[in-house]
Amino acid sequence: MKYKSVFDIIGPVMVGPSSSHTAGAARIGRMARKLLGSQPDRADITFYGSFAKTYKGHGSDVATVAGILDFDTFDLRLKDSPQIARDLGIEVNISVSDELTGHPNTSRIRLFAGEKQVEVVGVSIGGGKIEVIEINGFAFQLGFDTPTLMVLHEDRFGMIAGVAKVLKEHRINVGLMEVSRHERGSRALMAIETDSVVSPEVLAEISRIPHIFDVSLLSLT
């Protein structure tokens, strides 16, 4: 993840105290919420490394819950997020792990809503910026700073070309594409950063491609 301007280093407009431990934590939680697509019934949060050691003092727990509630980093409700979650009937479980990870500011979030669930592993890399490195077991390196098309599909010949054809027909430029799979021939997850918002009509067209299971558009901006 590269910083695009000095403002990325300074950090976002936020409720303190720390851009990496508070704003970054909130954004990881918010991305998990967006991937789930609805208010969860339960949230299981695990902190690693520096997050595990300092989450209470830096408010990483409060910030993560705020993100799960879909609050932005500057939302003044952030500090009251645990009580708001309780009032909404959301069960929140927080644990720490001494497992070594690739980055000290790492959290794993599992959200449940009825039969639906999502698991996200994210790292806070400083200045409020994040990288999502795992989604439901698929390995990635995504910041979600631009509109990102997520396509769950069968791992088979022609899937990337099929999606790219639709984007080309609608003159949508691709900035970055990553594809991750559990194993050859199983399911795969395609992530495509675009230079413009993809319309619902384009999403519907992509979803009609054979062997595609789910299509969504995500962004933290």
PDB file of C-alpha atoms in Angstrom:
ATOM      1  CA  MET A   1       0.000   0.000   0.000  1.00  0.00           C
ATOM      2  CA  LYS A   2       1.516   3.306  -1.104  1.00  0.00           C
ATOM      3  CA  TYR A   3       0.612   6.684   0.335  1.00  0.00           C
ATOM      4  CA  LYS A   4      -0.786   9.006  -2.335  1.00  0.00           C
ATOM      5  CA  SER A   5      -0.266  12.316  -0.540  1.00  0.00           C
ATOM      6  CA  VAL A   6       1.068  13.899   2.647  1.00  0.00           C
ATOM      7  CA  PHE A   7      -2.486  13.860   4.009  1.00  0.00           C
ATOM      8  CA  ASP A   8      -2.416  10.057   4.017  1.00  0.00           C
ATOM      9  CA  ILE A   9       0.566  10.228   6.395  1.00  0.00           C
ATOM     10  CA  ILE A  10      -0.979  12.907   8.635  1.00  0.00           C
ATOM     11  CA  GLY A  11      -4.105  10.813   8.929  1.00  0.00           C
ATOM     12  CA  PRO A  12      -7.853  11.266   8.566  1.00  0.00           C
ATOM     13  CA  VAL A  13     -10.322  13.521  10.354  1.00  0.00           C
ATOM     14  CA  MET A  14     -11.065  11.347  13.355  1.00  0.00           C
ATOM     15  CA  VAL A  15     -12.081  10.915  16.949  1.00  0.00           C
ATOM     16  CA  GLY A  16      -8.749  10.168  18.739  1.00  0.00           C
ATOM     17  CA  PRO A  17      -6.456   9.189  20.152  1.00  0.00           C
ATOM     18  CA  SER A  18      -4.461   7.333  17.451  1.00  0.00           C
ATOM     19  CA  SER A  19      -4.693   7.176  13.680  1.00  0.00           C
ATOM     20  CA  SER A  20      -3.227   3.670  13.591  1.00  0.00           C
ATOM     21  CA  HIS A  21      -4.860   2.215  16.708  1.00  0.00           C
ATOM     22  CA  THR A  22      -8.193   4.056  16.520  1.00  0.00           C
ATOM     23  CA  ALA A  23      -8.955   5.246  12.984  1.00  0.00           C
ATOM     24  CA  GLY A  24      -7.347   2.201  11.387  1.00  0.00           C
ATOM     25  CA  ALA A  25      -9.158  -0.151  13.753  1.00  0.00           C
ATOM     26  CA  ALA A  26     -12.471   1.554  12.965  1.00  0.00           C
ATOM     27  CA  ARG A  27     -11.907   1.205   9.243  1.00  0.00           C
ATOM     28  CA  ILE A  28     -11.155  -2.516   9.519  1.00  0.00           C
ATOM     29  CA  GLY A  29     -14.391  -2.956  11.452  1.00  0.00           C
ATOM     30  CA  ARG A  30     -16.324  -0.863   8.929  1.00  0.00           C
ATOM     31  CA  MET A  31     -15.027  -2.902   6.012  1.00  0.00           C
ATOM     32  CA  ALA A  32     -16.117  -6.112   7.742  1.00  0.00           C
ATOM     33  CA  ARG A  33     -19.595  -4.573   8.160  1.00  0.00           C
ATOM     34  CA  LYS A  34     -19.731  -3.592   4.473  1.00  0.00           C
ATOM     35  CA  LEU A  35     -18.723  -7.094   3.428  1.00  0.00           C
ATOM     36  CA  LEU A  36     -21.476  -8.562   5.618  1.00  0.00           C
ATOM     37  CA  GLY A  37     -23.968  -6.123   4.125  1.00  0.00           C
ATOM     38  CA  SER A  38     -26.206  -5.750   7.178  1.00  0.00           C
ATOM     39  CA  GLN A  39     -26.203  -5.192  10.935  1.00  0.00           C
ATOM     40  CA  PRO A  40     -24.672  -8.229  12.648  1.00  0.00           C
ATOM     41  CA  ASP A  41     -26.162 -10.205  15.503  1.00  0.00           C
ATOM     42  CA  ARG A  42     -22.709 -11.081  16.827  1.00  0.00           C
ATOM     43  CA  ALA A  43     -19.152  -9.849  16.422  1.00  0.00           C
ATOM     44  CA  ASP A  44     -16.069 -11.838  17.448  1.00  0.00           C
ATOM     45  CA  ILE A  45     -12.968  -9.609  17.475  1.00  0.00           C
ATOM     46  CA  THR A  46      -9.412 -10.869  17.992  1.00  0.00           C
ATOM     47  CA  PHE A  47      -6.461  -8.486  18.393  1.00  0.00           C
ATOM     48  CA  TYR A  48      -2.837  -9.396  17.676  1.00  0.00           C
ATOM     49  CA  GLY A  49       0.538  -7.765  18.348  1.00  0.00           C
ATOM     50  CA  SER A  50       0.434  -4.121  19.382  1.00  0.00           C
ATOM     51  CA  PHE A  51      -3.351  -4.100  19.107  1.00  0.00           C
ATOM     52  CA  ALA A  52      -3.505  -6.921  21.654  1.00  0.00           C
ATOM     53  CA  LYS A  53      -1.243  -5.080  24.102  1.00  0.00           C
ATOM     54  CA  THR A  54      -2.674  -1.561  23.858  1.00  0.00           C
ATOM     55  CA  TYR A  55      -6.236  -1.850  22.578  1.00  0.00           C
ATOM     56  CA  LYS A  56      -7.832  -0.648  25.821  1.00  0.00           C
ATOM     57  CA  GLY A  57      -5.638   2.404  26.236  1.00  0.00           C
ATOM     58  CA  HIS A  58      -5.857   3.429  22.573  1.00  0.00           C
ATOM     59  CA  GLY A  59      -9.540   2.583  22.196  1.00  0.00           C
ATOM     60  CA  SER A  60      -9.011   0.032  19.439  1.00  0.00           C
ATOM     61  CA  ASP A  61     -11.851  -2.063  20.837  1.00  0.00           C
ATOM     62  CA  VAL A  62     -14.261   0.875  20.941  1.00  0.00           C
ATOM     63  CA  ALA A  63     -13.186   1.966  17.449  1.00  0.00           C
ATOM     64  CA  THR A  64     -13.577  -1.516  15.973  1.00  0.00           C
ATOM     65  CA  VAL A  65     -17.103  -1.788  17.344  1.00  0.00           C
ATOM     66  CA  ALA A  66     -17.854   1.675  15.910  1.00  0.00           C
ATOM     67  CA  GLY A  67     -16.717   0.498  12.497  1.00  0.00           C
ATOM     68  CA  ILE A  68     -18.890  -2.594  12.793  1.00  0.00           C
ATOM     69  CA  LEU A  69     -21.798  -0.201  13.458  1.00  0.00           C
ATOM     70  CA  ASP A  70     -20.818   1.549  10.176  1.00  0.00           C
ATOM     71  CA  PHE A  71     -19.630   4.736  11.939  1.00  0.00           C
ATOM     72  CA  ASP A  72     -16.928   6.720  10.144  1.00  0.00           C
ATOM     73  CA  THR A  73     -13.704   7.764  11.903  1.00  0.00           C
ATOM     74  CA  PHE A  74     -15.014  11.277  12.624  1.00  0.00           C
ATOM     75  CA  ASP A  75     -18.406  10.159  13.984  1.00  0.00           C
ATOM     76  CA  LEU A  76     -18.799  11.477  17.542  1.00  0.00           C
ATOM     77  CA  ARG A  77     -20.790   8.358  18.439  1.00  0.00           C
ATOM     78  CA  LEU A  78     -17.562   6.355  18.203  1.00  0.00           C
ATOM     79  CA  LYS A  79     -16.778   6.670  21.922  1.00  0.00           C
ATOM     80  CA  ASP A  80     -20.226   5.315  22.827  1.00  0.00           C
ATOM     81  CA  SER A  81     -20.152   2.420  20.370  1.00  0.00           C
ATOM     82  CA  PRO A  82     -20.055  -0.446  22.932  1.00  0.00           C
ATOM     83  CA  GLN A  83     -23.233   0.814  24.599  1.00  0.00           C
ATOM     84  CA  ILE A  84     -24.904   1.462  21.244  1.00  0.00           C
ATOM     85  CA  ALA A  85     -24.074  -2.095  20.154  1.00  0.00           C
ATOM     86  CA  ARG A  86     -25.578  -3.457  23.373  1.00  0.00           C
ATOM     87  CA  ASP A  87     -28.709  -1.352  22.862  1.00  0.00           C
ATOM     88  CA  LEU A  88     -29.050  -2.815  19.368  1.00  0.00           C
ATOM     89  CA  GLY A  89     -28.742  -6.339  20.744  1.00  0.00           C
ATOM     90  CA  ILE A  90     -25.363  -7.030  19.122  1.00  0.00           C
ATOM     91  CA  GLU A  91     -23.229  -9.512  21.045  1.00  0.00           C
ATOM     92  CA  VAL A  92     -19.581  -8.388  21.007  1.00  0.00           C
ATOM     93  CA  ASN A  93     -16.769 -10.743  22.062  1.00  0.00           C
ATOM     94  CA  ILE A  94     -13.196  -9.438  22.265  1.00  0.00           C
ATOM     95  CA  SER A  95     -10.119 -11.617  22.697  1.00  0.00           C
ATOM     96  CA  VAL A  96      -6.364 -11.288  22.241  1.00  0.00           C
ATOM     97  CA  SER A  97      -3.848 -13.682  20.724  1.00  0.00           C
ATOM     98  CA  ASP A  98      -0.078 -13.989  21.116  1.00  0.00           C
ATOM     99  CA  GLU A  99       0.171 -15.548  17.655  1.00  0.00           C
ATOM    100  CA  LEU A 100       2.822 -13.805  15.557  1.00  0.00           C
ATOM    101  CA  THR A 101       1.464 -11.939  12.539  1.00  0.00           C
ATOM    102  CA  GLY A 102       3.069 -10.114   9.641  1.00  0.00           C
ATOM    103  CA  HIS A 103       2.088  -6.718  11.050  1.00  0.00           C
ATOM    104  CA  PRO A 104       1.790  -5.646  14.709  1.00  0.00           C
ATOM    105  CA  ASN A 105      -1.544  -3.843  14.258  1.00  0.00           C
ATOM    106  CA  THR A 106      -3.668  -6.791  13.162  1.00  0.00           C
ATOM    107  CA  SER A 107      -7.262  -7.711  13.932  1.00  0.00           C
ATOM    108  CA  ARG A 108      -9.501 -10.577  12.904  1.00  0.00           C
ATOM    109  CA  ILE A 109     -13.235  -9.887  12.821  1.00  0.00           C
ATOM    110  CA  ARG A 110     -15.982 -12.457  12.409  1.00  0.00           C
ATOM    111  CA  LEU A 111     -19.495 -11.104  11.951  1.00  0.00           C
ATOM    112  CA  PHE A 112     -22.718 -13.112  12.028  1.00  0.00           C
ATOM    113  CA  ALA A 113     -26.205 -12.129  10.835  1.00  0.00           C
ATOM    114  CA  GLY A 114     -28.608 -15.049  10.817  1.00  0.00           C
ATOM    115  CA  GLU A 115     -27.182 -17.668   8.464  1.00  0.00           C
ATOM    116  CA  LYS A 116     -24.764 -15.181   6.905  1.00  0.00           C
ATOM    117  CA  GLN A 117     -21.237 -14.641   8.196  1.00  0.00           C
ATOM    118  CA  VAL A 118     -18.011 -13.000   7.115  1.00  0.00           C
ATOM    119  CA  GLU A 119     -14.436 -13.185   8.389  1.00  0.00           C
ATOM    120  CA  VAL A 120     -11.947 -10.402   7.735  1.00  0.00           C
ATOM    121  CA  VAL A 121      -8.295  -9.986   8.730  1.00  0.00           C
ATOM    122  CA  GLY A 122      -7.006  -6.431   8.461  1.00  0.00           C
ATOM    123  CA  VAL A 123      -3.922  -4.455   9.413  1.00  0.00           C
ATOM    124  CA  SER A 124      -3.646  -0.781  10.297  1.00  0.00           C
ATOM    125  CA  ILE A 125      -0.571   0.522   8.477  1.00  0.00           C
ATOM    126  CA  GLY A 126      -0.549   4.082   9.859  1.00  0.00           C
ATOM    127  CA  GLY A 127      -2.240   7.377   9.126  1.00  0.00           C
ATOM    128  CA  GLY A 128      -5.629   5.714   9.333  1.00  0.00           C
ATOM    129  CA  LYS A 129      -4.839   3.574   6.280  1.00  0.00           C
ATOM    130  CA  ILE A 130      -5.617  -0.144   6.295  1.00  0.00           C
ATOM    131  CA  GLU A 131      -4.965  -3.261   4.291  1.00  0.00           C
ATOM    132  CA  VAL A 132      -7.388  -6.152   4.284  1.00  0.00           C
ATOM    133  CA  ILE A 133      -5.231  -9.248   3.937  1.00  0.00           C
ATOM    134  CA  GLU A 134      -7.847 -11.972   4.213  1.00  0.00           C
ATOM    135  CA  ILE A 135     -11.557 -12.273   3.385  1.00  0.00           C
ATOM    136  CA  ASN A 136     -13.270 -15.547   4.268  1.00  0.00           C
ATOM    137  CA  GLY A 137      -9.966 -17.367   3.912  1.00  0.00           C
ATOM    138  CA  PHE A 138      -9.025 -15.728   0.593  1.00  0.00           C
ATOM    139  CA  ALA A 139      -5.660 -13.937   0.730  1.00  0.00           C
ATOM    140  CA  PHE A 140      -5.586 -10.321  -0.498  1.00  0.00           C
ATOM    141  CA  GLN A 141      -3.849  -6.974  -0.107  1.00  0.00           C
ATOM    142  CA  LEU A 142      -6.633  -4.390  -0.458  1.00  0.00           C
ATOM    143  CA  GLY A 143      -7.085  -0.873   0.911  1.00  0.00           C
ATOM    144  CA  PHE A 144     -10.638  -0.195  -0.345  1.00  0.00           C
ATOM    145  CA  ASP A 145      -9.804   3.492  -0.859  1.00  0.00           C
ATOM    146  CA  THR A 146     -11.366   3.343  -4.319  1.00  0.00           C
ATOM    147  CA  PRO A 147     -14.490   1.487  -5.502  1.00  0.00           C
ATOM    148  CA  THR A 148     -13.632  -2.208  -5.408  1.00  0.00           C
ATOM    149  CA  LEU A 149     -15.667  -4.804  -7.237  1.00  0.00           C
ATOM    150  CA  MET A 150     -15.811  -8.144  -5.412  1.00  0.00           C
ATOM    151  CA  VAL A 151     -16.823 -11.154  -7.509  1.00  0.00           C
ATOM    152  CA  LEU A 152     -17.193 -14.632  -5.993  1.00  0.00           C
ATOM    153  CA  HIS A 153     -17.065 -17.228  -8.740  1.00  0.00           C
ATOM    154  CA  GLU A 154     -16.186 -20.751  -9.708  1.00  0.00           C
ATOM    155  CA  ASP A 155     -12.481 -21.166 -10.429  1.00  0.00           C
ATOM    156  CA  ARG A 156     -12.598 -21.992 -14.101  1.00  0.00           C
ATOM    157  CA  PHE A 157     -11.339 -20.796 -17.485  1.00  0.00           C
ATOM    158  CA  GLY A 158     -12.742 -17.514 -18.830  1.00  0.00           C
ATOM    159  CA  MET A 159     -14.135 -15.952 -15.641  1.00  0.00           C
ATOM    160  CA  ILE A 160     -11.699 -13.022 -15.549  1.00  0.00           C
ATOM    161  CA  ALA A 161     -12.186 -12.410 -19.272  1.00  0.00           C
ATOM    162  CA  GLY A 162     -15.972 -12.435 -18.866  1.00  0.00           C
ATOM    163  CA  VAL A 163     -15.946  -9.789 -16.150  1.00  0.00           C
ATOM    164  CA  ALA A 164     -13.337  -7.702 -17.977  1.00  0.00           C
ATOM    165  CA  LYS A 165     -15.508  -7.767 -21.128  1.00  0.00           C
ATOM    166  CA  VAL A 166     -18.458  -6.235 -19.274  1.00  0.00           C
ATOM    167  CA  LEU A 167     -16.262  -3.522 -17.748  1.00  0.00           C
ATOM    168  CA  LYS A 168     -14.759  -2.755 -21.158  1.00  0.00           C
ATOM    169  CA  GLU A 169     -18.188  -2.435 -22.764  1.00  0.00           C
ATOM    170  CA  HIS A 170     -19.170   0.118 -20.118  1.00  0.00           C
ATOM    171  CA  ARG A 171     -15.836   1.976 -20.396  1.00  0.00           C
ATOM    172  CA  ILE A 172     -14.869   1.288 -16.780  1.00  0.00           C
ATOM    173  CA  ASN A 173     -11.114   1.462 -16.257  1.00  0.00           C
ATOM    174  CA  VAL A 174      -9.417  -1.069 -13.962  1.00  0.00           C
ATOM    175  CA  GLY A 175      -6.712   0.195 -11.627  1.00  0.00           C
ATOM    176  CA  LEU A 176      -5.858  -3.095  -9.921  1.00  0.00           C
ATOM    177  CA  MET A 177      -7.062  -6.677 -10.013  1.00  0.00           C
ATOM    178  CA  GLU A 178      -6.370  -9.504  -7.575  1.00  0.00           C
ATOM    179  CA  VAL A 179      -7.745 -13.036  -7.681  1.00  0.00           C
ATOM    180  CA  SER A 180      -7.499 -15.463  -4.772  1.00  0.00           C
ATOM    181  CA  ARG A 181      -8.637 -19.058  -4.528  1.00  0.00           C
ATOM    182  CA  HIS A 182      -8.639 -21.732  -1.848  1.00  0.00           C
ATOM    183  CA  GLU A 183      -7.589 -24.448  -4.258  1.00  0.00           C
ATOM    184  CA  ARG A 184      -7.609 -25.097  -7.985  1.00  0.00           C
ATOM    185  CA  GLY A 185     -11.080 -25.719  -9.391  1.00  0.00           C
ATOM    186  CA  SER A 186     -12.931 -24.585  -6.252  1.00  0.00           C
ATOM    187  CA  ARG A 187     -14.301 -21.115  -5.562  1.00  0.00           C
ATOM    188  CA  ALA A 188     -12.306 -17.976  -6.193  1.00  0.00           C
ATOM    189  CA  LEU A 189     -12.728 -14.336  -5.225  1.00  0.00           C
ATOM    190  CA  MET A 190     -11.919 -11.575  -7.683  1.00  0.00           C
ATOM    191  CA  ALA A 191     -11.196  -8.033  -6.420  1.00  0.00           C
ATOM    192  CA  ILE A 192     -11.104  -5.217  -8.983  1.00  0.00           C
ATOM    193  CA  GLU A 193     -10.313  -1.604  -8.107  1.00  0.00           C
ATOM    194  CA  THR A 194     -11.996   0.721 -10.605  1.00  0.00           C
ATOM    195  CA  ASP A 195     -11.526   4.391 -11.429  1.00  0.00           C
ATOM    196  CA  SER A 196     -15.267   5.058 -11.231  1.00  0.00           C
ATOM    197  CA  VAL A 197     -18.313   3.752  -9.418  1.00  0.00           C
ATOM    198  CA  VAL A 198     -19.855   0.700 -11.049  1.00  0.00           C
ATOM    199  CA  SER A 199     -23.604   1.149 -11.550  1.00  0.00           C
ATOM    200  CA  PRO A 200     -26.190  -1.350 -10.260  1.00  0.00           C
ATOM    201  CA  GLU A 201     -26.958  -2.197 -13.887  1.00  0.00           C
ATOM    202  CA  VAL A 202     -23.345  -3.222 -14.498  1.00  0.00           C
ATOM    203  CA  LEU A 203     -23.317  -5.262 -11.276  1.00  0.00           C
ATOM    204  CA  ALA A 204     -26.474  -7.037 -12.421  1.00  0.00           C
ATOM    205  CA  GLU A 205     -24.935  -7.749 -15.820  1.00  0.00           C
ATOM    206  CA  ILE A 206     -21.836  -9.249 -14.210  1.00  0.00           C
ATOM    207  CA  SER A 207     -23.971 -11.340 -11.857  1.00  0.00           C
ATOM    208  CA  ARG A 208     -25.675 -12.938 -14.877  1.00  0.00           C
ATOM    209  CA  ILE A 209     -22.384 -14.368 -16.137  1.00  0.00           C
ATOM    210  CA  PRO A 210     -22.529 -18.172 -15.695  1.00  0.00           C
ATOM    211  CA  HIS A 211     -20.679 -19.606 -12.676  1.00  0.00           C
ATOM    212  CA  ILE A 212     -20.693 -16.326 -10.703  1.00  0.00           C
ATOM    213  CA  PHE A 213     -22.154 -16.671  -7.200  1.00  0.00           C
ATOM    214  CA  ASP A 214     -22.075 -13.138  -5.793  1.00  0.00           C
ATOM    215  CA  VAL A 215     -21.164  -9.600  -6.880  1.00  0.00           C
ATOM    216  CA  SER A 216     -20.758  -6.490  -4.703  1.00  0.00           C
ATOM    217  CA  LEU A 217     -19.120  -3.050  -4.841  1.00  0.00           C
ATOM    218  CA  LEU A 218     -17.248  -1.806  -1.766  1.00  0.00           C
ATOM    219  CA  SER A 219     -15.402   1.346  -0.744  1.00  0.00           C
ATOM    220  CA  LEU A 220     -14.479   3.147   2.471  1.00  0.00           C
ATOM    221  CA  THR A 221     -14.810   6.595   0.848  1.00  0.00           C
TER     222      THR A 221
END
